[in-house]
Amino acid sequence: MPSQPEIRRARTPDVRAIRDLVAPLAESRVLVSKDAVAYFEGIQEFRVAEIDGVVVGCGALHVMWEDLAEIRTLAVSRDHLGHGVGGALLRALLEDAREIGVERIFCLTFETDFFTRHGFTEIEGRAVDPEVYAELLRSYDEGVAEFLDLERVKPNTLGNTRMLRQL
């Protein structure tokens, strides 16, 4: 059995490893591909899982509103799937959410069983009040557009499930 991962905040030198973890998942349309600059701009949102000095997993917490954030780019290397790396990353991201005052966590995923085991439930329709919805419409972030279920992102959706967890 592999060693337990160390979960830590990502640093700029981790961007190459994060991109390497995401690349096969983006090719199979499980995760959205991003340019390197997007990872550098959002590095403070990321946590990585490291085993024996090697980054084997990553995940990000993206704040969308006062009480709402999204789990993004949760990925684990093929060699470490099923060994608790994803769960450890998710727990760290949920703790980050609690520390900054977020009460609801959203995700778009194909891994519904994994997220259900961690307290997420499938949602349909709007998960925010009309006033917040109107404010979120001003965001340029494509993830926010996906959350809002906007028509403009429909052609680009991966066909994944919208899930939510209350902290």
PDB file of C-alpha atoms in Angstrom:
ATOM      1  CA  MET A   1       0.000   0.000   0.000  1.00  0.00           C
ATOM      2  CA  PRO A   2       1.347   3.469  -0.892  1.00  0.00           C
ATOM      3  CA  SER A   3       2.386   5.907   1.838  1.00  0.00           C
ATOM      4  CA  GLN A   4      -0.201   8.333   3.169  1.00  0.00           C
ATOM      5  CA  PRO A   5      -0.179  11.576   1.195  1.00  0.00           C
ATOM      6  CA  GLU A   6       0.943  14.867   2.628  1.00  0.00           C
ATOM      7  CA  ILE A   7      -1.704  17.463   1.725  1.00  0.00           C
ATOM      8  CA  ARG A   8      -0.274  20.941   1.359  1.00  0.00           C
ATOM      9  CA  ARG A   9      -0.928  24.247  -0.347  1.00  0.00           C
ATOM     10  CA  ALA A  10       0.226  24.279  -3.943  1.00  0.00           C
ATOM     11  CA  ARG A  11       3.202  26.349  -4.991  1.00  0.00           C
ATOM     12  CA  THR A  12       4.072  27.719  -8.409  1.00  0.00           C
ATOM     13  CA  PRO A  13       6.594  24.921  -9.100  1.00  0.00           C
ATOM     14  CA  ASP A  14       3.665  22.462  -8.751  1.00  0.00           C
ATOM     15  CA  VAL A  15       1.860  23.821 -11.831  1.00  0.00           C
ATOM     16  CA  ARG A  16       3.667  21.430 -14.192  1.00  0.00           C
ATOM     17  CA  ALA A  17       2.641  18.432 -12.039  1.00  0.00           C
ATOM     18  CA  ILE A  18      -0.946  19.709 -11.774  1.00  0.00           C
ATOM     19  CA  ARG A  19      -1.139  20.071 -15.557  1.00  0.00           C
ATOM     20  CA  ASP A  20       0.304  16.558 -15.980  1.00  0.00           C
ATOM     21  CA  LEU A  21      -2.372  15.155 -13.636  1.00  0.00           C
ATOM     22  CA  VAL A  22      -5.163  16.991 -15.456  1.00  0.00           C
ATOM     23  CA  ALA A  23      -3.990  16.301 -19.043  1.00  0.00           C
ATOM     24  CA  PRO A  24      -5.277  12.713 -19.420  1.00  0.00           C
ATOM     25  CA  LEU A  25      -8.557  13.650 -17.729  1.00  0.00           C
ATOM     26  CA  ALA A  26      -8.977  16.636 -20.039  1.00  0.00           C
ATOM     27  CA  GLU A  27      -8.233  14.440 -23.074  1.00  0.00           C
ATOM     28  CA  SER A  28     -11.004  12.064 -22.009  1.00  0.00           C
ATOM     29  CA  ARG A  29     -13.304  15.058 -21.315  1.00  0.00           C
ATOM     30  CA  VAL A  30     -13.592  14.377 -17.582  1.00  0.00           C
ATOM     31  CA  LEU A  31     -11.996  17.708 -16.640  1.00  0.00           C
ATOM     32  CA  VAL A  32     -11.745  20.973 -18.547  1.00  0.00           C
ATOM     33  CA  SER A  33      -8.352  21.757 -20.030  1.00  0.00           C
ATOM     34  CA  LYS A  34      -6.828  25.082 -18.976  1.00  0.00           C
ATOM     35  CA  ASP A  35      -3.893  27.113 -20.135  1.00  0.00           C
ATOM     36  CA  ALA A  36      -0.856  27.247 -17.849  1.00  0.00           C
ATOM     37  CA  VAL A  37      -1.568  30.891 -17.038  1.00  0.00           C
ATOM     38  CA  ALA A  38      -4.934  29.902 -15.499  1.00  0.00           C
ATOM     39  CA  TYR A  39      -3.178  27.540 -13.085  1.00  0.00           C
ATOM     40  CA  PHE A  40      -0.664  30.194 -12.087  1.00  0.00           C
ATOM     41  CA  GLU A  41      -3.429  32.769 -11.582  1.00  0.00           C
ATOM     42  CA  GLY A  42      -5.356  30.354  -9.377  1.00  0.00           C
ATOM     43  CA  ILE A  43      -2.474  28.645  -7.569  1.00  0.00           C
ATOM     44  CA  GLN A  44      -3.618  29.975  -4.177  1.00  0.00           C
ATOM     45  CA  GLU A  45      -6.868  27.980  -4.602  1.00  0.00           C
ATOM     46  CA  PHE A  46      -5.021  24.666  -4.983  1.00  0.00           C
ATOM     47  CA  ARG A  47      -3.935  21.947  -2.607  1.00  0.00           C
ATOM     48  CA  VAL A  48      -1.730  19.088  -3.728  1.00  0.00           C
ATOM     49  CA  ALA A  49      -1.202  15.582  -2.392  1.00  0.00           C
ATOM     50  CA  GLU A  50       2.423  14.548  -2.261  1.00  0.00           C
ATOM     51  CA  ILE A  51       3.867  11.095  -1.611  1.00  0.00           C
ATOM     52  CA  ASP A  52       7.619  10.637  -1.310  1.00  0.00           C
ATOM     53  CA  GLY A  53       8.203  14.055  -2.861  1.00  0.00           C
ATOM     54  CA  VAL A  54       5.958  13.412  -5.895  1.00  0.00           C
ATOM     55  CA  VAL A  55       2.683  15.280  -6.505  1.00  0.00           C
ATOM     56  CA  VAL A  56       0.048  12.555  -6.977  1.00  0.00           C
ATOM     57  CA  GLY A  57      -3.134  14.597  -6.657  1.00  0.00           C
ATOM     58  CA  CYS A  58      -4.561  18.095  -6.768  1.00  0.00           C
ATOM     59  CA  GLY A  59      -7.743  19.997  -6.134  1.00  0.00           C
ATOM     60  CA  ALA A  60      -8.921  23.580  -5.860  1.00  0.00           C
ATOM     61  CA  LEU A  61     -11.502  25.546  -3.903  1.00  0.00           C
ATOM     62  CA  HIS A  62     -12.899  28.457  -5.901  1.00  0.00           C
ATOM     63  CA  VAL A  63     -15.056  30.940  -3.967  1.00  0.00           C
ATOM     64  CA  MET A  64     -18.125  31.982  -5.935  1.00  0.00           C
ATOM     65  CA  TRP A  65     -20.092  33.980  -3.366  1.00  0.00           C
ATOM     66  CA  GLU A  66     -20.262  34.796   0.354  1.00  0.00           C
ATOM     67  CA  ASP A  67     -21.470  31.319   1.317  1.00  0.00           C
ATOM     68  CA  LEU A  68     -20.669  29.337  -1.825  1.00  0.00           C
ATOM     69  CA  ALA A  69     -17.522  27.802  -3.306  1.00  0.00           C
ATOM     70  CA  GLU A  70     -16.751  25.178  -5.933  1.00  0.00           C
ATOM     71  CA  ILE A  71     -14.448  22.177  -5.767  1.00  0.00           C
ATOM     72  CA  ARG A  72     -12.485  22.259  -9.018  1.00  0.00           C
ATOM     73  CA  THR A  73      -9.810  20.238 -10.751  1.00  0.00           C
ATOM     74  CA  LEU A  74      -9.845  17.351  -8.264  1.00  0.00           C
ATOM     75  CA  ALA A  75      -7.492  14.831  -9.854  1.00  0.00           C
ATOM     76  CA  VAL A  76      -5.431  11.869  -8.675  1.00  0.00           C
ATOM     77  CA  SER A  77      -2.759   9.981 -10.601  1.00  0.00           C
ATOM     78  CA  ARG A  78      -3.897   6.644 -11.984  1.00  0.00           C
ATOM     79  CA  ASP A  79      -1.360   4.808  -9.808  1.00  0.00           C
ATOM     80  CA  HIS A  80      -2.883   6.249  -6.626  1.00  0.00           C
ATOM     81  CA  LEU A  81      -6.604   5.910  -7.347  1.00  0.00           C
ATOM     82  CA  GLY A  82      -8.530   4.064  -4.660  1.00  0.00           C
ATOM     83  CA  HIS A  83      -5.989   4.739  -1.906  1.00  0.00           C
ATOM     84  CA  GLY A  84      -7.674   7.717  -0.223  1.00  0.00           C
ATOM     85  CA  VAL A  85      -5.756  10.499  -1.961  1.00  0.00           C
ATOM     86  CA  GLY A  86      -8.882  12.121  -3.440  1.00  0.00           C
ATOM     87  CA  GLY A  87     -10.715  11.895  -0.125  1.00  0.00           C
ATOM     88  CA  ALA A  88      -7.782  13.463   1.736  1.00  0.00           C
ATOM     89  CA  LEU A  89      -7.661  16.325  -0.772  1.00  0.00           C
ATOM     90  CA  LEU A  90     -11.409  16.859  -0.569  1.00  0.00           C
ATOM     91  CA  ARG A  91     -11.339  16.921   3.254  1.00  0.00           C
ATOM     92  CA  ALA A  92      -8.562  19.548   3.156  1.00  0.00           C
ATOM     93  CA  LEU A  93     -10.524  21.677   0.683  1.00  0.00           C
ATOM     94  CA  LEU A  94     -13.666  21.411   2.811  1.00  0.00           C
ATOM     95  CA  GLU A  95     -11.649  22.505   5.842  1.00  0.00           C
ATOM     96  CA  ASP A  96     -10.350  25.471   3.824  1.00  0.00           C
ATOM     97  CA  ALA A  97     -13.970  26.350   3.029  1.00  0.00           C
ATOM     98  CA  ARG A  98     -14.921  26.236   6.709  1.00  0.00           C
ATOM     99  CA  GLU A  99     -11.935  28.433   7.652  1.00  0.00           C
ATOM    100  CA  ILE A 100     -12.960  31.180   5.234  1.00  0.00           C
ATOM    101  CA  GLY A 101     -16.660  31.056   6.117  1.00  0.00           C
ATOM    102  CA  VAL A 102     -18.113  29.190   3.149  1.00  0.00           C
ATOM    103  CA  GLU A 103     -21.188  27.130   4.020  1.00  0.00           C
ATOM    104  CA  ARG A 104     -22.056  25.438   0.712  1.00  0.00           C
ATOM    105  CA  ILE A 105     -19.767  23.579  -1.649  1.00  0.00           C
ATOM    106  CA  PHE A 106     -20.655  22.939  -5.275  1.00  0.00           C
ATOM    107  CA  CYS A 107     -19.051  20.592  -7.795  1.00  0.00           C
ATOM    108  CA  LEU A 108     -19.555  19.437 -11.378  1.00  0.00           C
ATOM    109  CA  THR A 109     -18.539  15.812 -11.603  1.00  0.00           C
ATOM    110  CA  PHE A 110     -18.779  12.406 -13.216  1.00  0.00           C
ATOM    111  CA  GLU A 111     -17.644  10.876  -9.912  1.00  0.00           C
ATOM    112  CA  THR A 112     -21.047  11.042  -8.259  1.00  0.00           C
ATOM    113  CA  ASP A 113     -20.430   8.008  -6.018  1.00  0.00           C
ATOM    114  CA  PHE A 114     -17.237   9.557  -4.638  1.00  0.00           C
ATOM    115  CA  PHE A 115     -18.904  12.891  -3.880  1.00  0.00           C
ATOM    116  CA  THR A 116     -22.039  11.224  -2.477  1.00  0.00           C
ATOM    117  CA  ARG A 117     -19.816   9.321  -0.023  1.00  0.00           C
ATOM    118  CA  HIS A 118     -18.500  12.717   1.083  1.00  0.00           C
ATOM    119  CA  GLY A 119     -21.908  14.260   1.724  1.00  0.00           C
ATOM    120  CA  PHE A 120     -22.762  15.836  -1.633  1.00  0.00           C
ATOM    121  CA  THR A 121     -26.202  15.500  -3.214  1.00  0.00           C
ATOM    122  CA  GLU A 122     -27.292  16.006  -6.797  1.00  0.00           C
ATOM    123  CA  ILE A 123     -29.043  19.304  -7.518  1.00  0.00           C
ATOM    124  CA  GLU A 124     -31.231  20.684 -10.267  1.00  0.00           C
ATOM    125  CA  GLY A 125     -32.334  24.230 -10.866  1.00  0.00           C
ATOM    126  CA  ARG A 126     -30.945  27.268  -9.107  1.00  0.00           C
ATOM    127  CA  ALA A 127     -28.997  26.833  -5.882  1.00  0.00           C
ATOM    128  CA  VAL A 128     -28.925  30.554  -5.067  1.00  0.00           C
ATOM    129  CA  ASP A 129     -31.449  33.308  -4.440  1.00  0.00           C
ATOM    130  CA  PRO A 130     -32.511  35.457  -7.425  1.00  0.00           C
ATOM    131  CA  GLU A 131     -30.499  38.438  -6.105  1.00  0.00           C
ATOM    132  CA  VAL A 132     -27.298  36.354  -5.867  1.00  0.00           C
ATOM    133  CA  TYR A 133     -28.025  34.795  -9.258  1.00  0.00           C
ATOM    134  CA  ALA A 134     -28.187  38.298 -10.774  1.00  0.00           C
ATOM    135  CA  GLU A 135     -24.829  39.192  -9.208  1.00  0.00           C
ATOM    136  CA  LEU A 136     -23.173  35.932 -10.317  1.00  0.00           C
ATOM    137  CA  LEU A 137     -24.276  36.641 -13.896  1.00  0.00           C
ATOM    138  CA  ARG A 138     -21.627  39.396 -13.888  1.00  0.00           C
ATOM    139  CA  SER A 139     -18.817  36.870 -13.459  1.00  0.00           C
ATOM    140  CA  TYR A 140     -16.527  36.088 -16.384  1.00  0.00           C
ATOM    141  CA  ASP A 141     -15.692  32.685 -14.899  1.00  0.00           C
ATOM    142  CA  GLU A 142     -16.886  29.737 -17.005  1.00  0.00           C
ATOM    143  CA  GLY A 143     -17.278  27.596 -13.883  1.00  0.00           C
ATOM    144  CA  VAL A 144     -19.725  30.128 -12.485  1.00  0.00           C
ATOM    145  CA  ALA A 145     -21.609  30.027 -15.798  1.00  0.00           C
ATOM    146  CA  GLU A 146     -21.774  26.216 -15.494  1.00  0.00           C
ATOM    147  CA  PHE A 147     -23.053  26.546 -11.924  1.00  0.00           C
ATOM    148  CA  LEU A 148     -25.760  28.940 -13.097  1.00  0.00           C
ATOM    149  CA  ASP A 149     -26.643  26.472 -15.880  1.00  0.00           C
ATOM    150  CA  LEU A 150     -26.433  29.227 -18.490  1.00  0.00           C
ATOM    151  CA  GLU A 151     -27.300  28.438 -22.079  1.00  0.00           C
ATOM    152  CA  ARG A 152     -24.051  29.950 -23.366  1.00  0.00           C
ATOM    153  CA  VAL A 153     -22.025  27.149 -21.771  1.00  0.00           C
ATOM    154  CA  LYS A 154     -24.332  24.324 -22.847  1.00  0.00           C
ATOM    155  CA  PRO A 155     -22.309  23.407 -25.950  1.00  0.00           C
ATOM    156  CA  ASN A 156     -19.159  23.203 -23.807  1.00  0.00           C
ATOM    157  CA  THR A 157     -20.477  21.162 -20.916  1.00  0.00           C
ATOM    158  CA  LEU A 158     -18.956  17.790 -20.316  1.00  0.00           C
ATOM    159  CA  GLY A 159     -22.278  16.183 -19.397  1.00  0.00           C
ATOM    160  CA  ASN A 160     -21.403  15.921 -15.732  1.00  0.00           C
ATOM    161  CA  THR A 161     -23.615  16.129 -12.641  1.00  0.00           C
ATOM    162  CA  ARG A 162     -24.172  19.218 -10.501  1.00  0.00           C
ATOM    163  CA  MET A 163     -23.785  18.415  -6.790  1.00  0.00           C
ATOM    164  CA  LEU A 164     -23.898  20.437  -3.574  1.00  0.00           C
ATOM    165  CA  ARG A 165     -22.890  19.932   0.051  1.00  0.00           C
ATOM    166  CA  GLN A 166     -23.883  21.992   3.072  1.00  0.00           C
ATOM    167  CA  LEU A 167     -21.103  22.385   5.664  1.00  0.00           C
TER     168      LEU A 167
END
